[in-house]
Short mmCIF file of C-alpha atoms and ligand atoms in Angstrom, two decimals:
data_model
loop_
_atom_site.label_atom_id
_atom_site.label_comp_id
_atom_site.label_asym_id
_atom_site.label_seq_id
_atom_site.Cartn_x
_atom_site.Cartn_y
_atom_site.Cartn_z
CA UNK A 1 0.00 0.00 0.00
CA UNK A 2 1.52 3.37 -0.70
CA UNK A 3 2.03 5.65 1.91
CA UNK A 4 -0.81 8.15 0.62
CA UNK A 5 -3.48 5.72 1.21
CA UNK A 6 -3.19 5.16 4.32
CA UNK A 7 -3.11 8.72 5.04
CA UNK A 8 -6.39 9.07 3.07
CA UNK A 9 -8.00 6.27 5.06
CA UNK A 10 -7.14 7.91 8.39
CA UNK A 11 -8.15 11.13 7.09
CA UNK A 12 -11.50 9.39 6.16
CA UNK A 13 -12.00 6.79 9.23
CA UNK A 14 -10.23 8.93 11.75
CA UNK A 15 -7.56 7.45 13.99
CA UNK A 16 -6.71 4.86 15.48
CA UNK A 17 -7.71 2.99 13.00
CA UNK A 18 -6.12 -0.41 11.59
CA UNK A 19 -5.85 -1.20 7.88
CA UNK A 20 -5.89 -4.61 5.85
CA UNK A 21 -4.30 -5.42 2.76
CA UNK A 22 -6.43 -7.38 0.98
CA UNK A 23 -3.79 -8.08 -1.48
CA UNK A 24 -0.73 -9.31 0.57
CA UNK A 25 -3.05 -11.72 2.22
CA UNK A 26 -4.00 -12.99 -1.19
CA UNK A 27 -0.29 -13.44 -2.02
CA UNK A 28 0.83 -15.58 1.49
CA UNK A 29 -1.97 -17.62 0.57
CA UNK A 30 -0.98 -17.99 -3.36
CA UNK A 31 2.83 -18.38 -1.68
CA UNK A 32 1.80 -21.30 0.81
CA UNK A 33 -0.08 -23.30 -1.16
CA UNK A 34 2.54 -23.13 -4.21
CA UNK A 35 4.83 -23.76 -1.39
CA UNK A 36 3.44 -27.53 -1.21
CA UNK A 37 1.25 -27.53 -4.76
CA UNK A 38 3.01 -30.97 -5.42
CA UNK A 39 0.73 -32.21 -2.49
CA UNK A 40 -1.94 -34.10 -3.53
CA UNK A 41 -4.48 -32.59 -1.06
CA UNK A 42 -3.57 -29.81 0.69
CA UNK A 43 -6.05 -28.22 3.00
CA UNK A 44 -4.86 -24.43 4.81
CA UNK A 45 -6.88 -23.76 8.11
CA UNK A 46 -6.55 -19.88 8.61
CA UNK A 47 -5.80 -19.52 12.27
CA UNK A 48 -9.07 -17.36 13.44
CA UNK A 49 -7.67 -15.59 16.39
CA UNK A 50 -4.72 -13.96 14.41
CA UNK A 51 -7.56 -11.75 12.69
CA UNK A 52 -11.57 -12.67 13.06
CA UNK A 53 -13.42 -9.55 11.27
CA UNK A 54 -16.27 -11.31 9.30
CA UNK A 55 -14.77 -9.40 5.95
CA UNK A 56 -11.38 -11.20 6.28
CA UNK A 57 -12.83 -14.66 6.93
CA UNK A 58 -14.77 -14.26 3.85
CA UNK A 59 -11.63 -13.19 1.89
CA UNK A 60 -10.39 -16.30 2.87
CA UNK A 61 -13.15 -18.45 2.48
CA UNK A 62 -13.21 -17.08 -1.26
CA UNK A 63 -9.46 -18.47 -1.73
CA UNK A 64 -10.67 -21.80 -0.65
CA UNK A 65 -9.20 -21.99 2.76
CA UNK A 66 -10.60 -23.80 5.60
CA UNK A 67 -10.44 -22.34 9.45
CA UNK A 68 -8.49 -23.56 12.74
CA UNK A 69 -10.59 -22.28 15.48
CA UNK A 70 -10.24 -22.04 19.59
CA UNK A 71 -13.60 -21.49 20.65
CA UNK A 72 -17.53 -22.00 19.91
CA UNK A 73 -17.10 -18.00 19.31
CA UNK A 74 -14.80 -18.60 16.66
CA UNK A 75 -17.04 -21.75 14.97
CA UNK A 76 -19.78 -19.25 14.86
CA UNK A 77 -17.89 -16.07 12.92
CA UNK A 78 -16.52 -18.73 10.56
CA UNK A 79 -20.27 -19.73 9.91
CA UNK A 80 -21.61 -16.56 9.39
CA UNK A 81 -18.78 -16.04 7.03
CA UNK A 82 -19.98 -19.09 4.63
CA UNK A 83 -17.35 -21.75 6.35
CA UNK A 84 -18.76 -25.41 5.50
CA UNK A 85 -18.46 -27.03 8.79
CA UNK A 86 -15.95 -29.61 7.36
CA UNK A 87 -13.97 -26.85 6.56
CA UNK A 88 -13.27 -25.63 10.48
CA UNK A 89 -11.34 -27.68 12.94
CA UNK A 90 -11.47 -26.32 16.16
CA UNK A 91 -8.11 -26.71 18.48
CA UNK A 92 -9.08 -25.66 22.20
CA UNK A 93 -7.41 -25.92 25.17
CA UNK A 94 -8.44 -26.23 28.27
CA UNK A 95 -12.11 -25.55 27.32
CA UNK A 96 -14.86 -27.72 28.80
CA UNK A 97 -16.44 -31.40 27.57
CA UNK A 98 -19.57 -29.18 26.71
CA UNK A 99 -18.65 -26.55 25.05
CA UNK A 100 -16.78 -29.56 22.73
CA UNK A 101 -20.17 -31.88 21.92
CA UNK A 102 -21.68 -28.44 21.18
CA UNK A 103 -18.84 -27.82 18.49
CA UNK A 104 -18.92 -31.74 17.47
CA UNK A 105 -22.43 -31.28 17.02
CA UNK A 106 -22.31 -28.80 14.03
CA UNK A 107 -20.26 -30.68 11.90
CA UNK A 108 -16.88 -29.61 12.88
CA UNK A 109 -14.01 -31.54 13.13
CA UNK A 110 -12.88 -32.33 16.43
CA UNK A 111 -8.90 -31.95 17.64
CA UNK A 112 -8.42 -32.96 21.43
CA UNK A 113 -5.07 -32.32 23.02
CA UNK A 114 -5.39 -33.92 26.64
CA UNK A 115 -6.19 -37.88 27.38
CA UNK A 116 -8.84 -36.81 29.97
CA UNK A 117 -11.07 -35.46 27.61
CA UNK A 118 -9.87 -37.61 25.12
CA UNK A 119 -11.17 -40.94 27.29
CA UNK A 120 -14.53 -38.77 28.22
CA UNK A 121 -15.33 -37.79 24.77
CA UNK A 122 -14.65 -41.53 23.33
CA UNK A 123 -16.75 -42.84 25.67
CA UNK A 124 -19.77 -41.06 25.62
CA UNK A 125 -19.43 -40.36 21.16
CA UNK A 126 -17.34 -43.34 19.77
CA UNK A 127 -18.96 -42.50 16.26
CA UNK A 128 -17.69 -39.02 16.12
CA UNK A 129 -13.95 -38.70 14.48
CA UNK A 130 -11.39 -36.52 16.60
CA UNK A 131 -8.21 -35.10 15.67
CA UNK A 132 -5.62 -35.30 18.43
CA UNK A 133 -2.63 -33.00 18.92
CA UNK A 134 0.30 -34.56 20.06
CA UNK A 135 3.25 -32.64 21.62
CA UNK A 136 6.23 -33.64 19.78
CA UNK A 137 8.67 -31.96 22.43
CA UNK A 138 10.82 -29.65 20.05
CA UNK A 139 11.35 -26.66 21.12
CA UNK A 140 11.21 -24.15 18.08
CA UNK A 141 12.36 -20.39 18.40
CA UNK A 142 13.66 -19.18 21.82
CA UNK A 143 11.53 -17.19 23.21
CA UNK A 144 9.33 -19.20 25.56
CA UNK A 145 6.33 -17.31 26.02
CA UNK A 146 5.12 -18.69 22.27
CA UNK A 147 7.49 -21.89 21.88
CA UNK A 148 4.28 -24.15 23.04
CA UNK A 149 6.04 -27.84 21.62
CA UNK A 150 8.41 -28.34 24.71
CA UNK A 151 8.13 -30.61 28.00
CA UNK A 152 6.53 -27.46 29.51
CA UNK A 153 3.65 -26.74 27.57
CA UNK A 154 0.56 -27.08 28.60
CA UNK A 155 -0.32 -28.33 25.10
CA UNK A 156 -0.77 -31.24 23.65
CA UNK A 157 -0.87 -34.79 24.31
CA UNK A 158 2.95 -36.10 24.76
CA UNK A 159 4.62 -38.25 22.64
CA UNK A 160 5.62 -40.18 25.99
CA UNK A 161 1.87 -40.89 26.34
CA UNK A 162 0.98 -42.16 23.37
CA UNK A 163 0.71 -45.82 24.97
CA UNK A 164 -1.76 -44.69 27.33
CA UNK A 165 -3.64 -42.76 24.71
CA UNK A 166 -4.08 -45.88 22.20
CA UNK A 167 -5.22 -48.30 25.03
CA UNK A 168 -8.17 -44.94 25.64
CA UNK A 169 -8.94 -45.21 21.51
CA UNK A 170 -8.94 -49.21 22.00
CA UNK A 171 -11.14 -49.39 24.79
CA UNK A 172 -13.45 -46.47 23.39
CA UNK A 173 -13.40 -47.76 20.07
CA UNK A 174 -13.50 -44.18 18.83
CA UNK A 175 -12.37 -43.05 15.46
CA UNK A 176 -9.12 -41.48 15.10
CA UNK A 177 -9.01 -39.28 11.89
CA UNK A 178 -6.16 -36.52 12.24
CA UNK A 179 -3.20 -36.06 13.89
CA UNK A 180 -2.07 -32.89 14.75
CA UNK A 181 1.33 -30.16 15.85
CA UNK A 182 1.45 -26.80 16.47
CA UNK A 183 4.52 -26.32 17.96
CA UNK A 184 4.19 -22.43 18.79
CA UNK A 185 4.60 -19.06 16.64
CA UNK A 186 8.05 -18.93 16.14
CA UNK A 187 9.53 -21.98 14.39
CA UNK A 188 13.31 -20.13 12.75
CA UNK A 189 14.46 -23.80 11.40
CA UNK A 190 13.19 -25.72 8.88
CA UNK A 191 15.30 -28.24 10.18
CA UNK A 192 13.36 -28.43 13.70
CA UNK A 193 10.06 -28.46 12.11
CA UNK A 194 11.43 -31.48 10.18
CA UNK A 195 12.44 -33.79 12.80
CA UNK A 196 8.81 -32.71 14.38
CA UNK A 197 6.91 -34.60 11.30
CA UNK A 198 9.57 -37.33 11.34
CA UNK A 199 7.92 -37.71 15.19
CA UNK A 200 4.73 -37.40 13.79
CA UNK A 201 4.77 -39.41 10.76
CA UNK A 202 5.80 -42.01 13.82
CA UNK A 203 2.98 -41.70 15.54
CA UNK A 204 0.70 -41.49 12.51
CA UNK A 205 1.35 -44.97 12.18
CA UNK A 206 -0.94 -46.31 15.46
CA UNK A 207 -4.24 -45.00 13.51
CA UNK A 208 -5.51 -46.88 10.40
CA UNK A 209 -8.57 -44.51 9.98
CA UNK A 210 -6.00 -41.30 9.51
CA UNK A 211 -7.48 -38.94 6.68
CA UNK A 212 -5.17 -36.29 7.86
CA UNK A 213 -1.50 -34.69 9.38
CA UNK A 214 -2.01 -31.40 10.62
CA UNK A 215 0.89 -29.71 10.75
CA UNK A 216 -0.11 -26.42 12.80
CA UNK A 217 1.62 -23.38 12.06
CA UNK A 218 4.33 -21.20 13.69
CA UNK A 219 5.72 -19.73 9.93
CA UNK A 220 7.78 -16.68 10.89
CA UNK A 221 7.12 -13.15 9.35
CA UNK A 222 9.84 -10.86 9.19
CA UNK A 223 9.24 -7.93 11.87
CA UNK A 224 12.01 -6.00 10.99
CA UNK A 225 15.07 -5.46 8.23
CA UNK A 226 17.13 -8.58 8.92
CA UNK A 227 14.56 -10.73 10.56
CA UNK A 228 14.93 -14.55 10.30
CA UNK A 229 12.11 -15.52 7.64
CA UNK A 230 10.60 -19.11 7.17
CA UNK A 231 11.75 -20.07 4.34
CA UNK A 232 8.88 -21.56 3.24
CA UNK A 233 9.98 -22.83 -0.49
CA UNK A 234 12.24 -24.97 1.16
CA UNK A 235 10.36 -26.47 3.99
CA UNK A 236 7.65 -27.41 1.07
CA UNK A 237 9.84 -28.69 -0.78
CA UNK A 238 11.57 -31.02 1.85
CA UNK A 239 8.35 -31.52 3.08
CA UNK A 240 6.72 -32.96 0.69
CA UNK A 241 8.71 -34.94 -0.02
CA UNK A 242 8.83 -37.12 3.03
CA UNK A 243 4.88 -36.62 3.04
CA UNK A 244 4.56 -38.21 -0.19
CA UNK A 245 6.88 -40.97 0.70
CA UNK A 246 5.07 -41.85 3.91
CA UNK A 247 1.90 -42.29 2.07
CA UNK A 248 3.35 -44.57 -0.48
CA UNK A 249 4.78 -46.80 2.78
CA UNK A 250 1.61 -46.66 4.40
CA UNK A 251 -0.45 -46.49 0.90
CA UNK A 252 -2.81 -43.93 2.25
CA UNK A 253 -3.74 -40.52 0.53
CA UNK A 254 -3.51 -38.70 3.27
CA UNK A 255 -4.05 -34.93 3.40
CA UNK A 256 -1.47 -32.50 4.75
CA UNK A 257 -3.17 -29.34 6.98
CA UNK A 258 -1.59 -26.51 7.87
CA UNK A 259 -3.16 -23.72 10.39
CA UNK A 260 -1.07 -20.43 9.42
CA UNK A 261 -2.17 -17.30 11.32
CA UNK A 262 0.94 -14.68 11.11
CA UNK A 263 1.48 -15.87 7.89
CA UNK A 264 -1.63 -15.06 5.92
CA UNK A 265 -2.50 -11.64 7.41
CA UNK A 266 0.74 -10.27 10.07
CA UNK A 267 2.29 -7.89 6.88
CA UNK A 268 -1.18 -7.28 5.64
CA UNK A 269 -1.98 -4.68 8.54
CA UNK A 270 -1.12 -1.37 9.49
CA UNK A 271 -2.03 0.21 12.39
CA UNK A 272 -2.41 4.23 12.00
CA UNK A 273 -2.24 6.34 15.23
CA UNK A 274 -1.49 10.45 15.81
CA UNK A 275 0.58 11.92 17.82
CA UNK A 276 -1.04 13.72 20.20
CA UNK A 277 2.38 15.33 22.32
CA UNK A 278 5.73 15.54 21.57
CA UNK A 279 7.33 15.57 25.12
CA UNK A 280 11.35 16.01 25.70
CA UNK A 281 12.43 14.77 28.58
CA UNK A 282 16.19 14.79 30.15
CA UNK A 283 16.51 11.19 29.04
CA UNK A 284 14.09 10.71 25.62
CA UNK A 285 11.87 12.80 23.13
CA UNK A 286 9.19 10.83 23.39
CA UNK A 287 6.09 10.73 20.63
CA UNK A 288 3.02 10.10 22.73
CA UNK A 289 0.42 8.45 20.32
CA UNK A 290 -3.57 8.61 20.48
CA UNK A 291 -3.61 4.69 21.14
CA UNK A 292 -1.74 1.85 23.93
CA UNK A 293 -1.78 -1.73 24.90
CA UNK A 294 -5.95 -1.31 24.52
CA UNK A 295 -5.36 -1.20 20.90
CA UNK A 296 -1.91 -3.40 20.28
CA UNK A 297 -0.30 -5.35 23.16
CA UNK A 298 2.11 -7.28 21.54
CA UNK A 299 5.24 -4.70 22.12
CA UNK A 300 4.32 -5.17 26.02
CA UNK A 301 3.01 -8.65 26.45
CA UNK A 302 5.84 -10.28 24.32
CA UNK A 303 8.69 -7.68 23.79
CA UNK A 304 7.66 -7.99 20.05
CA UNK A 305 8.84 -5.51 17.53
CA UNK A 306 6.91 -3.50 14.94
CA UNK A 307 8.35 -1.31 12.61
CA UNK A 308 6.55 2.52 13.38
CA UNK A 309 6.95 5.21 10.87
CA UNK A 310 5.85 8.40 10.19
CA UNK A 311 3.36 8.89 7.39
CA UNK A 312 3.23 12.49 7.79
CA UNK A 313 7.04 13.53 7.21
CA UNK A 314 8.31 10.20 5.62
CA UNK A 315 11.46 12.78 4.19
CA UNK A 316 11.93 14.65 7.11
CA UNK A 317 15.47 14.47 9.31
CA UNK A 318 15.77 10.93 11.34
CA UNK A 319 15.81 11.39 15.25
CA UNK A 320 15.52 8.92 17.53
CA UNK A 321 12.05 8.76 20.06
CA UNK A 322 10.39 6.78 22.23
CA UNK A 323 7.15 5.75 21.06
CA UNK A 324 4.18 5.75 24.18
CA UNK A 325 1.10 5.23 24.26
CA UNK A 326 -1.96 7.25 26.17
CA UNK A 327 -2.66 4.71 28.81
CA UNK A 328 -1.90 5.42 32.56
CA UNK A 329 0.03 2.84 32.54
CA UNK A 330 4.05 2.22 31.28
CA UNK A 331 2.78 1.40 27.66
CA UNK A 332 6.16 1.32 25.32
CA UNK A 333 5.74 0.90 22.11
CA UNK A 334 9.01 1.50 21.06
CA UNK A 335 12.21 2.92 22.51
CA UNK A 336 14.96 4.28 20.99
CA UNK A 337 13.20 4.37 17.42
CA UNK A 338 14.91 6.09 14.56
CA UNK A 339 11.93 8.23 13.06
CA UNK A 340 11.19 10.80 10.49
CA UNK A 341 10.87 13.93 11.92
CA UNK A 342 8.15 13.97 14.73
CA UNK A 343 5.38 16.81 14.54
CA UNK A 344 2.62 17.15 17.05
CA UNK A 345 -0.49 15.56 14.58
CA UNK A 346 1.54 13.54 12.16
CA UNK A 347 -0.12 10.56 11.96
CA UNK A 348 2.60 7.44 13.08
CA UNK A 349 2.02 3.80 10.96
CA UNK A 350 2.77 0.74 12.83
CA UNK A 351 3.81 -2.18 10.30
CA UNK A 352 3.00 -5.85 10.87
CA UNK A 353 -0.35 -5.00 12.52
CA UNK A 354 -2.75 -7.67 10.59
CA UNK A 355 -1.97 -10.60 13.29
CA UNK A 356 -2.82 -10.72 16.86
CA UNK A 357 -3.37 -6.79 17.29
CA UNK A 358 -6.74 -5.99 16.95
CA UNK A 359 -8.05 -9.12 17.99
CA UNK A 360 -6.36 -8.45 21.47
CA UNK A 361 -7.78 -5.17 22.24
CA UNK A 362 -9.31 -4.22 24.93
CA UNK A 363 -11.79 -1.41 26.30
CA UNK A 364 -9.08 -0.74 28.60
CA UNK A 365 -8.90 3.24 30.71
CA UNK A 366 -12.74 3.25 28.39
CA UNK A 367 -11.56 3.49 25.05
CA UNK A 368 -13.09 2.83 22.54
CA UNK A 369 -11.76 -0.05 20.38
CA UNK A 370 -10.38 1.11 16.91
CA UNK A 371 -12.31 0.70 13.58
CA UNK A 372 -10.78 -1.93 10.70
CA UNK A 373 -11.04 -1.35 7.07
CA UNK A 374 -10.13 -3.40 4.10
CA UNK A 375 -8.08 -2.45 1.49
CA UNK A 376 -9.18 -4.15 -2.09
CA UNK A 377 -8.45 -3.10 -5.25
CA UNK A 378 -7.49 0.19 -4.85
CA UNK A 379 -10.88 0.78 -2.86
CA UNK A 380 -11.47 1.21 0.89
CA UNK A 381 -14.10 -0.72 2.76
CA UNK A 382 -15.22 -0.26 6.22
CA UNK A 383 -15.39 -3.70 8.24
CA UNK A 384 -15.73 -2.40 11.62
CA UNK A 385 -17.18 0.82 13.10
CA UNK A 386 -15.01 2.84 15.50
CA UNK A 387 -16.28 1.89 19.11
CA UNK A 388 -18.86 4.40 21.04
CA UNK A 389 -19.90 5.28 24.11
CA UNK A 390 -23.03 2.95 23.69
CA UNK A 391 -20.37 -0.35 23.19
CA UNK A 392 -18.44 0.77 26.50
CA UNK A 393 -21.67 0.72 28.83
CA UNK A 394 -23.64 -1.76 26.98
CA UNK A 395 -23.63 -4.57 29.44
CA UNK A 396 -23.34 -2.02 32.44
CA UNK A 397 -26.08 -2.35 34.79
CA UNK A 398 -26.90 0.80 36.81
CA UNK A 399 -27.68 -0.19 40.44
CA UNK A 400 -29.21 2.09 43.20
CA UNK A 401 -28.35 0.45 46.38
CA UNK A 402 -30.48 1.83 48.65
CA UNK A 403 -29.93 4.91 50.83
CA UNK A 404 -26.95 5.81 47.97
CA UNK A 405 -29.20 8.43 46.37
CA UNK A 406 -27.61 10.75 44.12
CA UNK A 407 -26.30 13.42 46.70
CA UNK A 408 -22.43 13.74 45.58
CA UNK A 409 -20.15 11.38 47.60
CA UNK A 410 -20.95 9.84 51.28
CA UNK A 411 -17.93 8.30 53.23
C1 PLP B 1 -2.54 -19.75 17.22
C2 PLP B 1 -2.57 -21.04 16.53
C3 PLP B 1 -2.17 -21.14 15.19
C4 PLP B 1 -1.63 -19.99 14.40
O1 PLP B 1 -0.31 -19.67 14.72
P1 PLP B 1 0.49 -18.57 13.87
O2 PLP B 1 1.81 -18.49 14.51
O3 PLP B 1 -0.27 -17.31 13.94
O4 PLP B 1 0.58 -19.05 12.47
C5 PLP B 1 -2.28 -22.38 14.60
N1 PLP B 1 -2.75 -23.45 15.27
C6 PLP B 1 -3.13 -23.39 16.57
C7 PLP B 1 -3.65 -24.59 17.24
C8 PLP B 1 -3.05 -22.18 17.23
O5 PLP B 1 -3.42 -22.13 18.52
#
């Protein structure tokens, strides 16, 4: 997107406001799936929580992609969008038996990553076919906060269990149909992802009903000049190559899934923001931004990096600020940034913004959340409405407890 449409956008929506490329999520998609087109069936699960607006799920539905979902919420959005419920798998954790036969019921296909469930669900719906994820132990990427494969994790079924988890599908007699990874959001080495399928090619070989090997996601999207990028030619080329092999051994056709998030929409977003002060300090010039960790936590809740620049003065004389947000809290979203020029009202982009941003925003200090419009074809569409005051109190109940009339402040 060129720098003078996003200005136009903000000018038009206001700010904050986060844009979507429609386009670069078309390419990932086009990339991915060339990535492994000598795959005989290939089936892409767009990770939901990355990026749920209705208008994006559509997008994606129109490409052909399927969903991987986390919650009956997420089932639901990918429903409205047009979603075939054989098209969604849903991947909780940690979520109840319930709220799983309600998901089982509509058609979707089932992925259970702990043996408890696993033995209660068999029991009580041996006819339904589940998915199970397995924790193949590899620890991908370094930082531990989103490395979810290792003896750790809460995720998963481990590969050290799998005894116990074939006497539960023997004695159930339930259906086994997938097998599943996701070994966290920040695989660096095709090589580590590569011994994971070796371990789950392994295990594949305990089910005789397997239609599937879900391989998760955890593709890695450059942040910044420099950044390690999956290289994502060469893990589908290696690949597929040892997937075709192991369904000529087993002589199954077998699909191969993949669930990429960050992938498909992470460099599709921008997130556009003013500044509201300019404030020198005896340390720092900071820029001090009309947005926080309401609107985009992922600088503060993971240390991640996004690339902010300024729209407004994109030739003006690099300085170096610290970018902060308006929340009374310490909200960094950058320190020590080398920036165009910083003017009171220029309008600051944040790159990167199209995966786990808006979806984690909150009403936080009673702002309103931000509104989200699609970029297609040279054309600007409105897919959410800026928050109002009616969203903030529109589960609020007013009480009067009695004797606390309206008389200014007792105590
Ligand atoms: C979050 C998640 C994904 C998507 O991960 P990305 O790193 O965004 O690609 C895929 N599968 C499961 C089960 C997830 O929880």
């Amino acid at each position: 997107m060129k720098n003078s449409d996003l200005i136009k956008i903000a000018e038009t929506y206001g700010s904050p406001v986060y844009v979507y490329d429609a386009e670069k999520i078309v390419s990932q998609y086009n990339r991915l799936s060339n990535a492994f087109k000598n795959v005989k069936s290939l089936k892409l699960n767009y990770a939901v929580k990355a990026c749920s607006n209705i208008s994006i799920l559509k997008l994606l539905n129109g490409l052909g992609s399927g969903l991987d979902t986390v919650s009956w919420q997420e089932v639901q959005l990918g429903l409205m969008a047009g979603f075939d419920p054989s098209d969604i798998i849903y991947t909780p954790n940690g979520v109840s038996l319930e709220e799983i036969e309600e998901v089982a019921e509509l058609g979707v296909q089932i992925n259970i990553d702990n043996l408890s469930i696993l033995e209660q669900f068999g029991t009580k719906h041996p006819d339904v076919p589940v998915c199970i994820r397995i924790n193949p132990h590899v620890m991908a990427g370094g930082n531990s906060n989103i490395s979810v494969g290792h003896i750790d994790s809460k995720f998963g079924i481990s590969i050290h269990q799998i005894p116990h988890l074939l006497r539960i599908v023997k004695n159930t007699g339930m259906r086994v149909n997938g097998i599943h990874m996701h070994t966290g959001s920040d695989i660096l080495d095709v090589e580590v992802f590569l011994y994971a399928s070796e371990i789950l090619f392994e295990t594949a070989k305990n089910f005789e009903n397997l239609e599937f090997i879900d391989f998760g996601s955890g593709f890695k999207v450059p942040y910044k000049e420099g950044d390690i990028e999956t290289n994502i030619e060469e893990l589908g080329k290696k690949l597929t190559h040892k997937f075709n092999a192991f369904c000529k051994e087993t002589g199954k056709d077998l699909t191969l899934a993949f669930e990429p998030g960050k992938f498909l929409v992470s460099e599709s977003g921008y997130f556009i923001t003013k500044v509201n002060v300019v404030k020198q300090t005896t340390s720092t010039v900071f820029a001090g931004v009309d947005s926080g960790f309401n609107h985009l936590i992922r600088p503060m809740l993971y240390n991640s990096y996004h690339e902010i620049f300024n729209l407004s003065n994109p030739k003006g004389k690099e300085r170096f600020y610290s970018v902060v947000g308006y929340i009374c809290e310490t909200d960094t979203f950058g320190s020590n940034r080398r920036i165009n020029e910083i003017s009171e009202g220029d309008l600051l982009c944040f790159r990167n913004a199209g995966a786990y941003c808006f979806t984690m925003a909150s009403n936080y200090n009673s702002r309103y959340r931000p509104a989200e419009v699609l970029w297609h074809k040279g054309e600007a569409h409105l897919i959410r409405r800026r928050e109002t005051m009616e969203d903030i109190t529109r589960n609020m109940i007013e009480v009067d407890l009695a004797g606390k009339k309206k008389e200014g402040p007792t105590r």
